PDB file of C-alpha atoms in Angstrom:
ATOM      1  CA  UNK A  14      11.525  10.711 -20.012  1.00 52.00           C
ATOM      2  CA  UNK A  15      14.732  12.117 -18.614  1.00 67.00           C
ATOM      3  CA  UNK A  16      15.065  15.880 -18.479  1.00 83.00           C
ATOM      4  CA  UNK A  17      18.279  17.336 -19.786  1.00 90.00           C
ATOM      5  CA  UNK A  18      19.876  20.741 -19.907  1.00 94.00           C
ATOM      6  CA  UNK A  19      21.057  21.044 -23.499  1.00 90.00           C
ATOM      7  CA  UNK A  20      22.740  24.444 -23.714  1.00 96.00           C
ATOM      8  CA  UNK A  21      23.949  25.493 -20.303  1.00 98.00           C
ATOM      9  CA  UNK A  22      25.382  28.948 -19.742  1.00 98.00           C
ATOM     10  CA  UNK A  23      28.341  27.359 -17.957  1.00 97.00           C
ATOM     11  CA  UNK A  24      29.330  25.568 -21.179  1.00 97.00           C
ATOM     12  CA  UNK A  25      30.110  28.976 -22.657  1.00 97.00           C
ATOM     13  CA  UNK A  26      31.761  30.886 -19.819  1.00 94.00           C
ATOM     14  CA  UNK A  27      35.250  32.055 -20.747  1.00 91.00           C
ATOM     15  CA  UNK A  28      37.967  29.657 -19.618  1.00 92.00           C
ATOM     16  CA  UNK A  29      39.179  31.836 -16.739  1.00 87.00           C
ATOM     17  CA  UNK A  30      35.649  31.768 -15.304  1.00 90.00           C
ATOM     18  CA  UNK A  31      35.271  27.997 -15.678  1.00 96.00           C
ATOM     19  CA  UNK A  32      37.026  26.827 -12.503  1.00 96.00           C
ATOM     20  CA  UNK A  33      34.132  27.331 -10.096  1.00 97.00           C
ATOM     21  CA  UNK A  34      33.875  24.403  -7.685  1.00 98.00           C
ATOM     22  CA  UNK A  35      30.111  24.522  -8.122  1.00 98.00           C
ATOM     23  CA  UNK A  36      29.669  25.005 -11.843  1.00 98.00           C
ATOM     24  CA  UNK A  37      33.020  25.244 -13.590  1.00 98.00           C
ATOM     25  CA  UNK A  38      33.464  22.805 -16.439  1.00 97.00           C
ATOM     26  CA  UNK A  39      37.259  22.991 -15.962  1.00 97.00           C
ATOM     27  CA  UNK A  40      37.210  22.185 -12.227  1.00 97.00           C
ATOM     28  CA  UNK A  41      37.861  18.448 -12.225  1.00 96.00           C
ATOM     29  CA  UNK A  42      36.829  18.098  -8.565  1.00 96.00           C
ATOM     30  CA  UNK A  43      33.662  20.189  -8.667  1.00 97.00           C
ATOM     31  CA  UNK A  44      29.923  19.612  -8.937  1.00 98.00           C
ATOM     32  CA  UNK A  45      29.553  20.702 -12.592  1.00 98.00           C
ATOM     33  CA  UNK A  46      26.141  22.276 -12.101  1.00 98.00           C
ATOM     34  CA  UNK A  47      24.671  23.339 -15.464  1.00 98.00           C
ATOM     35  CA  UNK A  48      21.920  25.893 -15.926  1.00 98.00           C
ATOM     36  CA  UNK A  49      19.743  26.406 -18.979  1.00 98.00           C
ATOM     37  CA  UNK A  50      16.474  27.976 -20.013  1.00 98.00           C
ATOM     38  CA  UNK A  51      13.164  26.209 -19.548  1.00 97.00           C
ATOM     39  CA  UNK A  52      10.735  28.647 -21.135  1.00 96.00           C
ATOM     40  CA  UNK A  53      11.016  31.864 -19.157  1.00 97.00           C
ATOM     41  CA  UNK A  54      12.383  30.001 -16.163  1.00 98.00           C
ATOM     42  CA  UNK A  55      15.731  28.302 -15.663  1.00 98.00           C
ATOM     43  CA  UNK A  56      16.607  24.747 -14.756  1.00 98.00           C
ATOM     44  CA  UNK A  57      19.601  22.880 -13.304  1.00 98.00           C
ATOM     45  CA  UNK A  58      19.726  19.166 -12.585  1.00 98.00           C
ATOM     46  CA  UNK A  59      22.080  17.427 -10.181  1.00 98.00           C
ATOM     47  CA  UNK A  60      22.328  14.121  -8.377  1.00 98.00           C
ATOM     48  CA  UNK A  61      24.338  14.527  -5.155  1.00 98.00           C
ATOM     49  CA  UNK A  62      27.119  12.028  -4.563  1.00 98.00           C
ATOM     50  CA  UNK A  63      26.849   9.331  -1.885  1.00 97.00           C
ATOM     51  CA  UNK A  64      29.199  11.275   0.406  1.00 97.00           C
ATOM     52  CA  UNK A  65      26.993  14.395   0.287  1.00 98.00           C
ATOM     53  CA  UNK A  66      25.071  13.300   3.354  1.00 97.00           C
ATOM     54  CA  UNK A  67      23.526  15.291   6.177  1.00 96.00           C
ATOM     55  CA  UNK A  68      22.664  12.127   8.028  1.00 92.00           C
ATOM     56  CA  UNK A  69      22.611   8.885   6.062  1.00 92.00           C
ATOM     57  CA  UNK A  70      19.728   8.956   3.587  1.00 95.00           C
ATOM     58  CA  UNK A  71      19.460  12.735   3.310  1.00 96.00           C
ATOM     59  CA  UNK A  72      21.376  15.343   1.350  1.00 98.00           C
ATOM     60  CA  UNK A  73      23.740  17.792   3.038  1.00 98.00           C
ATOM     61  CA  UNK A  74      22.327  21.309   3.196  1.00 98.00           C
ATOM     62  CA  UNK A  75      25.604  22.873   2.109  1.00 98.00           C
ATOM     63  CA  UNK A  76      25.422  21.052  -1.217  1.00 98.00           C
ATOM     64  CA  UNK A  77      21.855  22.263  -1.661  1.00 98.00           C
ATOM     65  CA  UNK A  78      23.030  25.796  -0.867  1.00 98.00           C
ATOM     66  CA  UNK A  79      25.819  25.398  -3.434  1.00 98.00           C
ATOM     67  CA  UNK A  80      23.335  24.153  -6.036  1.00 98.00           C
ATOM     68  CA  UNK A  81      21.123  27.187  -5.375  1.00 98.00           C
ATOM     69  CA  UNK A  82      24.112  29.533  -5.451  1.00 98.00           C
ATOM     70  CA  UNK A  83      25.338  28.506  -8.904  1.00 98.00           C
ATOM     71  CA  UNK A  84      21.808  28.168 -10.240  1.00 98.00           C
ATOM     72  CA  UNK A  85      21.322  31.789  -9.207  1.00 98.00           C
ATOM     73  CA  UNK A  86      24.439  33.197 -10.865  1.00 98.00           C
ATOM     74  CA  UNK A  87      23.869  31.033 -13.945  1.00 98.00           C
ATOM     75  CA  UNK A  88      20.264  32.215 -14.220  1.00 98.00           C
ATOM     76  CA  UNK A  89      21.292  35.856 -13.920  1.00 98.00           C
ATOM     77  CA  UNK A  90      23.902  35.359 -16.639  1.00 98.00           C
ATOM     78  CA  UNK A  91      21.308  33.710 -18.888  1.00 98.00           C
ATOM     79  CA  UNK A  92      18.895  36.577 -18.308  1.00 98.00           C
ATOM     80  CA  UNK A  93      21.311  39.414 -18.987  1.00 98.00           C
ATOM     81  CA  UNK A  94      22.662  37.531 -21.995  1.00 98.00           C
ATOM     82  CA  UNK A  95      19.137  37.212 -23.409  1.00 98.00           C
ATOM     83  CA  UNK A  96      18.400  40.848 -22.629  1.00 98.00           C
ATOM     84  CA  UNK A  97      21.499  41.678 -24.674  1.00 97.00           C
ATOM     85  CA  UNK A  98      20.086  39.666 -27.547  1.00 98.00           C
ATOM     86  CA  UNK A  99      22.050  36.465 -27.043  1.00 98.00           C
ATOM     87  CA  UNK A 100      21.517  32.817 -26.249  1.00 97.00           C
ATOM     88  CA  UNK A 101      24.080  30.263 -24.997  1.00 97.00           C
ATOM     89  CA  UNK A 102      26.145  28.949 -27.882  1.00 95.00           C
ATOM     90  CA  UNK A 103      25.548  31.780 -30.308  1.00 97.00           C
ATOM     91  CA  UNK A 104      29.220  32.729 -30.232  1.00 96.00           C
ATOM     92  CA  UNK A 105      28.994  35.695 -27.882  1.00 96.00           C
ATOM     93  CA  UNK A 106      30.675  35.436 -24.490  1.00 95.00           C
ATOM     94  CA  UNK A 107      28.060  35.558 -21.716  1.00 96.00           C
ATOM     95  CA  UNK A 108      28.245  38.042 -18.829  1.00 95.00           C
ATOM     96  CA  UNK A 109      29.755  36.825 -15.551  1.00 93.00           C
ATOM     97  CA  UNK A 110      27.993  37.170 -12.235  1.00 97.00           C
ATOM     98  CA  UNK A 111      28.993  36.639  -8.626  1.00 96.00           C
ATOM     99  CA  UNK A 112      26.754  36.087  -5.617  1.00 97.00           C
ATOM    100  CA  UNK A 113      26.028  39.061  -3.387  1.00 98.00           C
ATOM    101  CA  UNK A 114      23.690  37.162  -1.082  1.00 98.00           C
ATOM    102  CA  UNK A 115      22.164  33.747  -0.707  1.00 98.00           C
ATOM    103  CA  UNK A 116      19.173  32.581   1.322  1.00 98.00           C
ATOM    104  CA  UNK A 117      17.962  29.035   1.718  1.00 98.00           C
ATOM    105  CA  UNK A 118      14.893  27.743   3.521  1.00 98.00           C
ATOM    106  CA  UNK A 119      15.088  24.005   4.045  1.00 98.00           C
ATOM    107  CA  UNK A 120      11.484  22.943   3.582  1.00 97.00           C
ATOM    108  CA  UNK A 121      11.849  19.171   3.870  1.00 95.00           C
ATOM    109  CA  UNK A 122      14.672  16.675   4.351  1.00 95.00           C
ATOM    110  CA  UNK A 123      16.048  15.998   0.851  1.00 97.00           C
ATOM    111  CA  UNK A 124      16.335  12.288   0.045  1.00 97.00           C
ATOM    112  CA  UNK A 125      19.590  10.977  -1.412  1.00 97.00           C
ATOM    113  CA  UNK A 126      19.944   9.013  -4.626  1.00 96.00           C
ATOM    114  CA  UNK A 127      17.486  11.161  -6.571  1.00 96.00           C
ATOM    115  CA  UNK A 128      18.191  13.761  -9.254  1.00 97.00           C
ATOM    116  CA  UNK A 129      17.448  17.197  -7.853  1.00 98.00           C
ATOM    117  CA  UNK A 130      15.937  19.916  -9.997  1.00 98.00           C
ATOM    118  CA  UNK A 131      16.369  23.637  -9.378  1.00 98.00           C
ATOM    119  CA  UNK A 132      13.873  25.935 -11.062  1.00 98.00           C
ATOM    120  CA  UNK A 133      14.642  29.654 -11.162  1.00 98.00           C
ATOM    121  CA  UNK A 134      12.415  32.682 -11.624  1.00 98.00           C
ATOM    122  CA  UNK A 135      14.398  35.781 -12.499  1.00 98.00           C
ATOM    123  CA  UNK A 136      13.813  39.413 -11.541  1.00 98.00           C
ATOM    124  CA  UNK A 137      15.894  42.325 -12.765  1.00 97.00           C
ATOM    125  CA  UNK A 138      16.750  44.740  -9.972  1.00 97.00           C
ATOM    126  CA  UNK A 139      18.933  46.774 -12.303  1.00 94.00           C
ATOM    127  CA  UNK A 140      21.065  45.736 -15.279  1.00 92.00           C
ATOM    128  CA  UNK A 141      23.990  44.707 -13.107  1.00 96.00           C
ATOM    129  CA  UNK A 142      21.965  43.198 -10.241  1.00 98.00           C
ATOM    130  CA  UNK A 143      19.431  40.398 -10.531  1.00 98.00           C
ATOM    131  CA  UNK A 144      17.398  38.398  -8.039  1.00 98.00           C
ATOM    132  CA  UNK A 145      16.584  34.764  -8.675  1.00 98.00           C
ATOM    133  CA  UNK A 146      13.933  32.867  -6.737  1.00 98.00           C
ATOM    134  CA  UNK A 147      14.709  29.179  -6.754  1.00 98.00           C
ATOM    135  CA  UNK A 148      12.825  26.047  -5.841  1.00 98.00           C
ATOM    136  CA  UNK A 149      14.636  22.725  -5.447  1.00 98.00           C
ATOM    137  CA  UNK A 150      12.649  19.559  -6.035  1.00 98.00           C
ATOM    138  CA  UNK A 151      13.380  15.867  -5.477  1.00 98.00           C
ATOM    139  CA  UNK A 152      10.985  14.353  -7.984  1.00 94.00           C
ATOM    140  CA  UNK A 153       7.741  16.245  -7.240  1.00 94.00           C
ATOM    141  CA  UNK A 154       8.626  17.173  -3.655  1.00 97.00           C
ATOM    142  CA  UNK A 155       9.685  20.732  -2.895  1.00 98.00           C
ATOM    143  CA  UNK A 156      12.676  20.351  -0.581  1.00 98.00           C
ATOM    144  CA  UNK A 157      14.201  23.845  -0.456  1.00 98.00           C
ATOM    145  CA  UNK A 158      13.483  27.416  -1.453  1.00 98.00           C
ATOM    146  CA  UNK A 159      16.290  29.813  -2.231  1.00 98.00           C
ATOM    147  CA  UNK A 160      16.929  33.392  -3.189  1.00 98.00           C
ATOM    148  CA  UNK A 161      20.121  34.574  -4.824  1.00 98.00           C
ATOM    149  CA  UNK A 162      21.071  38.171  -5.470  1.00 98.00           C
ATOM    150  CA  UNK A 163      23.714  38.126  -8.193  1.00 98.00           C
ATOM    151  CA  UNK A 164      25.769  41.035  -9.449  1.00 97.00           C
ATOM    152  CA  UNK A 165      27.938  41.467 -12.501  1.00 97.00           C
ATOM    153  CA  UNK A 166      31.429  40.489 -11.440  1.00 92.00           C
ATOM    154  CA  UNK A 167      33.236  43.528 -10.089  1.00 81.00           C
ATOM    155  CA  UNK A 168      36.702  44.344 -11.337  1.00 74.00           C
ATOM    156  CA  UNK A 169      38.190  43.518  -7.911  1.00 67.00           C
ATOM    157  CA  UNK A 170      37.744  39.856  -8.809  1.00 67.00           C
ATOM    158  CA  UNK A 171      39.934  40.201 -11.847  1.00 62.00           C
ATOM    159  CA  UNK A 172      42.950  41.889 -10.323  1.00 53.00           C
ATOM    160  CA  UNK A 173      44.590  38.531  -9.694  1.00 47.00           C
ATOM    161  CA  UNK A 174      44.279  37.386 -13.295  1.00 41.00           C
TER     162      UNK A 174
ATOM    163  CA  UNK B   7      50.260  31.677  17.599  1.00 52.00           C
ATOM    164  CA  UNK B   8      47.938  29.257  15.855  1.00 67.00           C
ATOM    165  CA  UNK B   9      44.352  29.120  17.040  1.00 83.00           C
ATOM    166  CA  UNK B  10      42.895  25.691  17.633  1.00 90.00           C
ATOM    167  CA  UNK B  11      39.501  24.294  18.486  1.00 94.00           C
ATOM    168  CA  UNK B  12      40.239  21.850  21.287  1.00 90.00           C
ATOM    169  CA  UNK B  13      36.890  20.333  22.198  1.00 96.00           C
ATOM    170  CA  UNK B  14      34.543  20.538  19.243  1.00 98.00           C
ATOM    171  CA  UNK B  15      30.917  19.541  19.584  1.00 98.00           C
ATOM    172  CA  UNK B  16      31.270  17.420  16.435  1.00 97.00           C
ATOM    173  CA  UNK B  17      33.847  15.225  18.195  1.00 97.00           C
ATOM    174  CA  UNK B  18      31.058  14.058  20.502  1.00 97.00           C
ATOM    175  CA  UNK B  19      28.053  13.658  18.205  1.00 94.00           C
ATOM    176  CA  UNK B  20      26.679  10.124  18.271  1.00 91.00           C
ATOM    177  CA  UNK B  21      28.044   7.943  15.481  1.00 92.00           C
ATOM    178  CA  UNK B  22      24.853   7.973  13.410  1.00 87.00           C
ATOM    179  CA  UNK B  23      25.037  11.780  13.336  1.00 90.00           C
ATOM    180  CA  UNK B  24      28.724  11.868  12.375  1.00 96.00           C
ATOM    181  CA  UNK B  25      28.434  11.426   8.593  1.00 96.00           C
ATOM    182  CA  UNK B  26      27.644  15.023   7.684  1.00 97.00           C
ATOM    183  CA  UNK B  27      29.591  16.088   4.595  1.00 98.00           C
ATOM    184  CA  UNK B  28      30.270  19.397   6.285  1.00 98.00           C
ATOM    185  CA  UNK B  29      31.160  18.423   9.827  1.00 98.00           C
ATOM    186  CA  UNK B  30      30.944  14.662  10.285  1.00 98.00           C
ATOM    187  CA  UNK B  31      34.102  13.091  11.677  1.00 97.00           C
ATOM    188  CA  UNK B  32      33.110   9.773  10.060  1.00 97.00           C
ATOM    189  CA  UNK B  33      32.603  11.199   6.549  1.00 97.00           C
ATOM    190  CA  UNK B  34      35.942  10.474   4.915  1.00 96.00           C
ATOM    191  CA  UNK B  35      35.218  12.796   1.975  1.00 96.00           C
ATOM    192  CA  UNK B  36      33.859  15.764   3.920  1.00 97.00           C
ATOM    193  CA  UNK B  37      35.124  19.105   5.196  1.00 98.00           C
ATOM    194  CA  UNK B  38      35.407  18.098   8.889  1.00 98.00           C
ATOM    195  CA  UNK B  39      34.376  21.496  10.212  1.00 98.00           C
ATOM    196  CA  UNK B  40      34.786  21.624  14.008  1.00 98.00           C
ATOM    197  CA  UNK B  41      33.047  24.071  16.309  1.00 98.00           C
ATOM    198  CA  UNK B  42      33.974  24.966  19.864  1.00 98.00           C
ATOM    199  CA  UNK B  43      33.439  27.649  22.457  1.00 98.00           C
ATOM    200  CA  UNK B  44      35.474  30.833  22.493  1.00 97.00           C
ATOM    201  CA  UNK B  45      34.195  32.556  25.612  1.00 96.00           C
ATOM    202  CA  UNK B  46      30.493  33.167  25.038  1.00 97.00           C
ATOM    203  CA  UNK B  47      30.962  32.956  21.289  1.00 98.00           C
ATOM    204  CA  UNK B  48      31.799  29.988  19.079  1.00 98.00           C
ATOM    205  CA  UNK B  49      34.637  29.403  16.658  1.00 98.00           C
ATOM    206  CA  UNK B  50      35.348  27.118  13.690  1.00 98.00           C
ATOM    207  CA  UNK B  51      38.526  27.153  11.618  1.00 98.00           C
ATOM    208  CA  UNK B  52      38.898  25.824   8.092  1.00 98.00           C
ATOM    209  CA  UNK B  53      41.321  26.159   5.205  1.00 98.00           C
ATOM    210  CA  UNK B  54      39.506  25.530   1.908  1.00 98.00           C
ATOM    211  CA  UNK B  55      41.142  23.091  -0.493  1.00 98.00           C
ATOM    212  CA  UNK B  56      42.779  24.257  -3.725  1.00 97.00           C
ATOM    213  CA  UNK B  57      39.796  23.023  -5.755  1.00 97.00           C
ATOM    214  CA  UNK B  58      37.332  25.122  -3.732  1.00 98.00           C
ATOM    215  CA  UNK B  59      37.637  28.020  -6.140  1.00 97.00           C
ATOM    216  CA  UNK B  60      35.096  30.590  -7.295  1.00 96.00           C
ATOM    217  CA  UNK B  61      37.533  31.985  -9.780  1.00 92.00           C
ATOM    218  CA  UNK B  62      41.214  31.188  -9.324  1.00 92.00           C
ATOM    219  CA  UNK B  63      42.495  32.909  -6.183  1.00 95.00           C
ATOM    220  CA  UNK B  64      39.132  33.179  -4.423  1.00 96.00           C
ATOM    221  CA  UNK B  65      37.065  30.763  -2.381  1.00 98.00           C
ATOM    222  CA  UNK B  66      33.822  29.286  -3.719  1.00 98.00           C
ATOM    223  CA  UNK B  67      30.742  30.770  -2.045  1.00 98.00           C
ATOM    224  CA  UNK B  68      29.112  27.373  -1.637  1.00 98.00           C
ATOM    225  CA  UNK B  69      31.954  26.234   0.599  1.00 98.00           C
ATOM    226  CA  UNK B  70      31.603  29.410   2.657  1.00 98.00           C
ATOM    227  CA  UNK B  71      27.846  28.736   2.904  1.00 98.00           C
ATOM    228  CA  UNK B  72      28.619  25.175   4.029  1.00 98.00           C
ATOM    229  CA  UNK B  73      31.073  26.451   6.644  1.00 98.00           C
ATOM    230  CA  UNK B  74      28.431  28.846   7.962  1.00 98.00           C
ATOM    231  CA  UNK B  75      25.764  26.134   7.907  1.00 98.00           C
ATOM    232  CA  UNK B  76      27.670  23.663  10.080  1.00 98.00           C
ATOM    233  CA  UNK B  77      29.047  26.407  12.294  1.00 98.00           C
ATOM    234  CA  UNK B  78      25.425  27.365  12.939  1.00 98.00           C
ATOM    235  CA  UNK B  79      24.149  23.906  13.839  1.00 98.00           C
ATOM    236  CA  UNK B  80      27.279  23.194  15.868  1.00 98.00           C
ATOM    237  CA  UNK B  81      26.915  26.468  17.773  1.00 98.00           C
ATOM    238  CA  UNK B  82      23.267  25.758  18.545  1.00 98.00           C
ATOM    239  CA  UNK B  83      24.188  22.301  19.816  1.00 98.00           C
ATOM    240  CA  UNK B  84      26.930  23.793  22.018  1.00 98.00           C
ATOM    241  CA  UNK B  85      24.490  26.343  23.411  1.00 98.00           C
ATOM    242  CA  UNK B  86      21.679  23.950  24.263  1.00 98.00           C
ATOM    243  CA  UNK B  87      24.203  21.486  25.675  1.00 98.00           C
ATOM    244  CA  UNK B  88      25.593  24.212  27.965  1.00 98.00           C
ATOM    245  CA  UNK B  89      22.082  25.308  28.931  1.00 97.00           C
ATOM    246  CA  UNK B  90      21.463  21.694  29.949  1.00 97.00           C
ATOM    247  CA  UNK B  91      24.558  21.844  32.146  1.00 98.00           C
ATOM    248  CA  UNK B  92      27.000  20.108  29.842  1.00 98.00           C
ATOM    249  CA  UNK B  93      30.203  20.771  27.953  1.00 97.00           C
ATOM    250  CA  UNK B  94      31.695  18.783  25.037  1.00 97.00           C
ATOM    251  CA  UNK B  95      33.520  15.745  26.325  1.00 95.00           C
ATOM    252  CA  UNK B  96      31.813  15.482  29.705  1.00 97.00           C
ATOM    253  CA  UNK B  97      30.285  12.128  28.760  1.00 96.00           C
ATOM    254  CA  UNK B  98      26.783  13.349  27.910  1.00 96.00           C
ATOM    255  CA  UNK B  99      25.603  13.080  24.323  1.00 95.00           C
ATOM    256  CA  UNK B 100      25.005  16.539  22.857  1.00 96.00           C
ATOM    257  CA  UNK B 101      21.714  17.547  21.242  1.00 95.00           C
ATOM    258  CA  UNK B 102      21.475  17.340  17.437  1.00 93.00           C
ATOM    259  CA  UNK B 103      20.335  20.234  15.310  1.00 97.00           C
ATOM    260  CA  UNK B 104      19.420  20.654  11.667  1.00 96.00           C
ATOM    261  CA  UNK B 105      19.305  23.845   9.630  1.00 97.00           C
ATOM    262  CA  UNK B 106      15.928  25.463   9.081  1.00 98.00           C
ATOM    263  CA  UNK B 107      17.312  28.421   7.154  1.00 98.00           C
ATOM    264  CA  UNK B 108      20.608  29.871   6.061  1.00 98.00           C
ATOM    265  CA  UNK B 109      21.502  33.364   4.883  1.00 98.00           C
ATOM    266  CA  UNK B 110      24.862  34.513   3.617  1.00 98.00           C
ATOM    267  CA  UNK B 111      25.974  37.985   2.609  1.00 98.00           C
ATOM    268  CA  UNK B 112      29.222  37.888   0.687  1.00 98.00           C
ATOM    269  CA  UNK B 113      30.967  41.008   1.904  1.00 97.00           C
ATOM    270  CA  UNK B 114      34.307  40.651   0.106  1.00 95.00           C
ATOM    271  CA  UNK B 115      35.958  38.135  -2.201  1.00 95.00           C
ATOM    272  CA  UNK B 116      37.541  35.517   0.089  1.00 97.00           C
ATOM    273  CA  UNK B 117      41.196  34.821  -0.713  1.00 97.00           C
ATOM    274  CA  UNK B 118      42.336  31.218  -1.055  1.00 97.00           C
ATOM    275  CA  UNK B 119      45.180  29.607   0.842  1.00 96.00           C
ATOM    276  CA  UNK B 120      44.283  31.226   4.165  1.00 96.00           C
ATOM    277  CA  UNK B 121      42.664  29.648   7.221  1.00 97.00           C
ATOM    278  CA  UNK B 122      39.133  30.979   7.571  1.00 98.00           C
ATOM    279  CA  UNK B 123      37.615  31.658  10.959  1.00 98.00           C
ATOM    280  CA  UNK B 124      33.875  31.613  11.682  1.00 98.00           C
ATOM    281  CA  UNK B 125      32.747  33.356  14.846  1.00 98.00           C
ATOM    282  CA  UNK B 126      29.213  32.740  16.082  1.00 98.00           C
ATOM    283  CA  UNK B 127      26.949  34.737  18.377  1.00 98.00           C
ATOM    284  CA  UNK B 128      24.034  32.668  19.633  1.00 98.00           C
ATOM    285  CA  UNK B 129      20.451  33.700  20.368  1.00 98.00           C
ATOM    286  CA  UNK B 130      17.819  31.410  21.826  1.00 97.00           C
ATOM    287  CA  UNK B 131      14.479  31.742  20.044  1.00 97.00           C
ATOM    288  CA  UNK B 132      13.009  28.903  22.076  1.00 94.00           C
ATOM    289  CA  UNK B 133      14.609  25.779  23.542  1.00 92.00           C
ATOM    290  CA  UNK B 134      14.343  23.860  20.281  1.00 96.00           C
ATOM    291  CA  UNK B 135      15.105  26.760  17.936  1.00 98.00           C
ATOM    292  CA  UNK B 136      18.236  28.902  17.972  1.00 98.00           C
ATOM    293  CA  UNK B 137      19.599  31.662  15.760  1.00 98.00           C
ATOM    294  CA  UNK B 138      23.315  32.051  15.212  1.00 98.00           C
ATOM    295  CA  UNK B 139      24.862  35.181  13.712  1.00 98.00           C
ATOM    296  CA  UNK B 140      28.156  34.334  12.077  1.00 98.00           C
ATOM    297  CA  UNK B 141      31.063  36.303  10.744  1.00 98.00           C
ATOM    298  CA  UNK B 142      33.698  34.676   8.539  1.00 98.00           C
ATOM    299  CA  UNK B 143      37.156  36.181   8.519  1.00 98.00           C
ATOM    300  CA  UNK B 144      40.261  35.597   6.395  1.00 98.00           C
ATOM    301  CA  UNK B 145      42.920  36.819   8.802  1.00 94.00           C
ATOM    302  CA  UNK B 146      41.473  40.170   9.955  1.00 94.00           C
ATOM    303  CA  UNK B 147      39.253  40.723   6.926  1.00 97.00           C
ATOM    304  CA  UNK B 148      35.522  40.149   7.264  1.00 98.00           C
ATOM    305  CA  UNK B 149      34.566  38.238   4.102  1.00 98.00           C
ATOM    306  CA  UNK B 150      31.042  36.994   4.796  1.00 98.00           C
ATOM    307  CA  UNK B 151      28.198  37.409   7.247  1.00 98.00           C
ATOM    308  CA  UNK B 152      25.758  34.595   7.881  1.00 98.00           C
ATOM    309  CA  UNK B 153      22.658  33.772   9.845  1.00 98.00           C
ATOM    310  CA  UNK B 154      21.567  30.236  10.620  1.00 98.00           C
ATOM    311  CA  UNK B 155      18.296  29.237  12.214  1.00 98.00           C
ATOM    312  CA  UNK B 156      18.814  25.756  13.639  1.00 98.00           C
ATOM    313  CA  UNK B 157      16.192  23.468  15.133  1.00 97.00           C
ATOM    314  CA  UNK B 158      16.460  20.321  17.194  1.00 97.00           C
ATOM    315  CA  UNK B 159      16.405  17.453  14.725  1.00 92.00           C
ATOM    316  CA  UNK B 160      12.817  16.383  14.107  1.00 81.00           C
ATOM    317  CA  UNK B 161      11.909  12.717  14.335  1.00 74.00           C
ATOM    318  CA  UNK B 162      11.251  12.602  10.566  1.00 67.00           C
ATOM    319  CA  UNK B 163      15.014  12.576  10.094  1.00 67.00           C
ATOM    320  CA  UNK B 164      15.380   9.409  12.117  1.00 62.00           C
ATOM    321  CA  UNK B 165      12.836   7.225  10.408  1.00 53.00           C
ATOM    322  CA  UNK B 166      15.472   5.835   8.073  1.00 47.00           C
ATOM    323  CA  UNK B 167      17.782   4.763  10.873  1.00 41.00           C
TER     324      UNK B 167
END
């Protein structure tokens, strides 16, 4: 049985927030990470491309860090959206988060050619700042642990719009 | 005056270690980060591609994390190589490191279209484990701070060779 993310928060970001190289649906070159609820936790699935190598056979750590990064901001957006009474696809624009900090512990070499799964556990620090603890699995093997602190996008990011 | 990295450690990695998506010279799709000495510190330079957006106008955090990651492993390899009496290009194969952990604090939104500079300060934890503190600048502006703990590549990584 293949797992799927049905309603991802990234499917509903406003267009001007949909060009992220990690998770923007409008970035034709990007990874297109997608993050949805799985009970009270969050899930993203991604199969790295053949060129995303560390050494042949194993996935590049920077792609794993990217996966964790966008899973973190997506999870925070899901959580604040739900706190505000909304779910992805209900017609209300979700909040937008950016990453304040990112930590990754590489637990095991991550094999290539396998769908990776990020599972997030979300903690509210305050309404505009959330921490997401993330585990990345290749099948049943825990390959990396991450922590993302995400904050509601500050207005400085919008000045160029 | 344009800064350049003349002798990068990645230019001298053995071929089977040169496919990293971040810094492998033989990965045709990758970023080709290159890390060299700058006095007692290390330097890498990189201009993100137009598609490496967070939101239009700013660089994606996952690419900055990748830049920090490879700058960390490259710096550790430079340092152990020098400790062993060698410099890049002297005919001796450099040591190979992998990332144990990565931390990034995103200090300011990083503008696109500008060459980024990573500067590393290296600390030996023990001969097989090094910590590299990294600052990433866009021109004179500090945009991100990173810390990489890099370890000499364990034999588990080579079993697939």
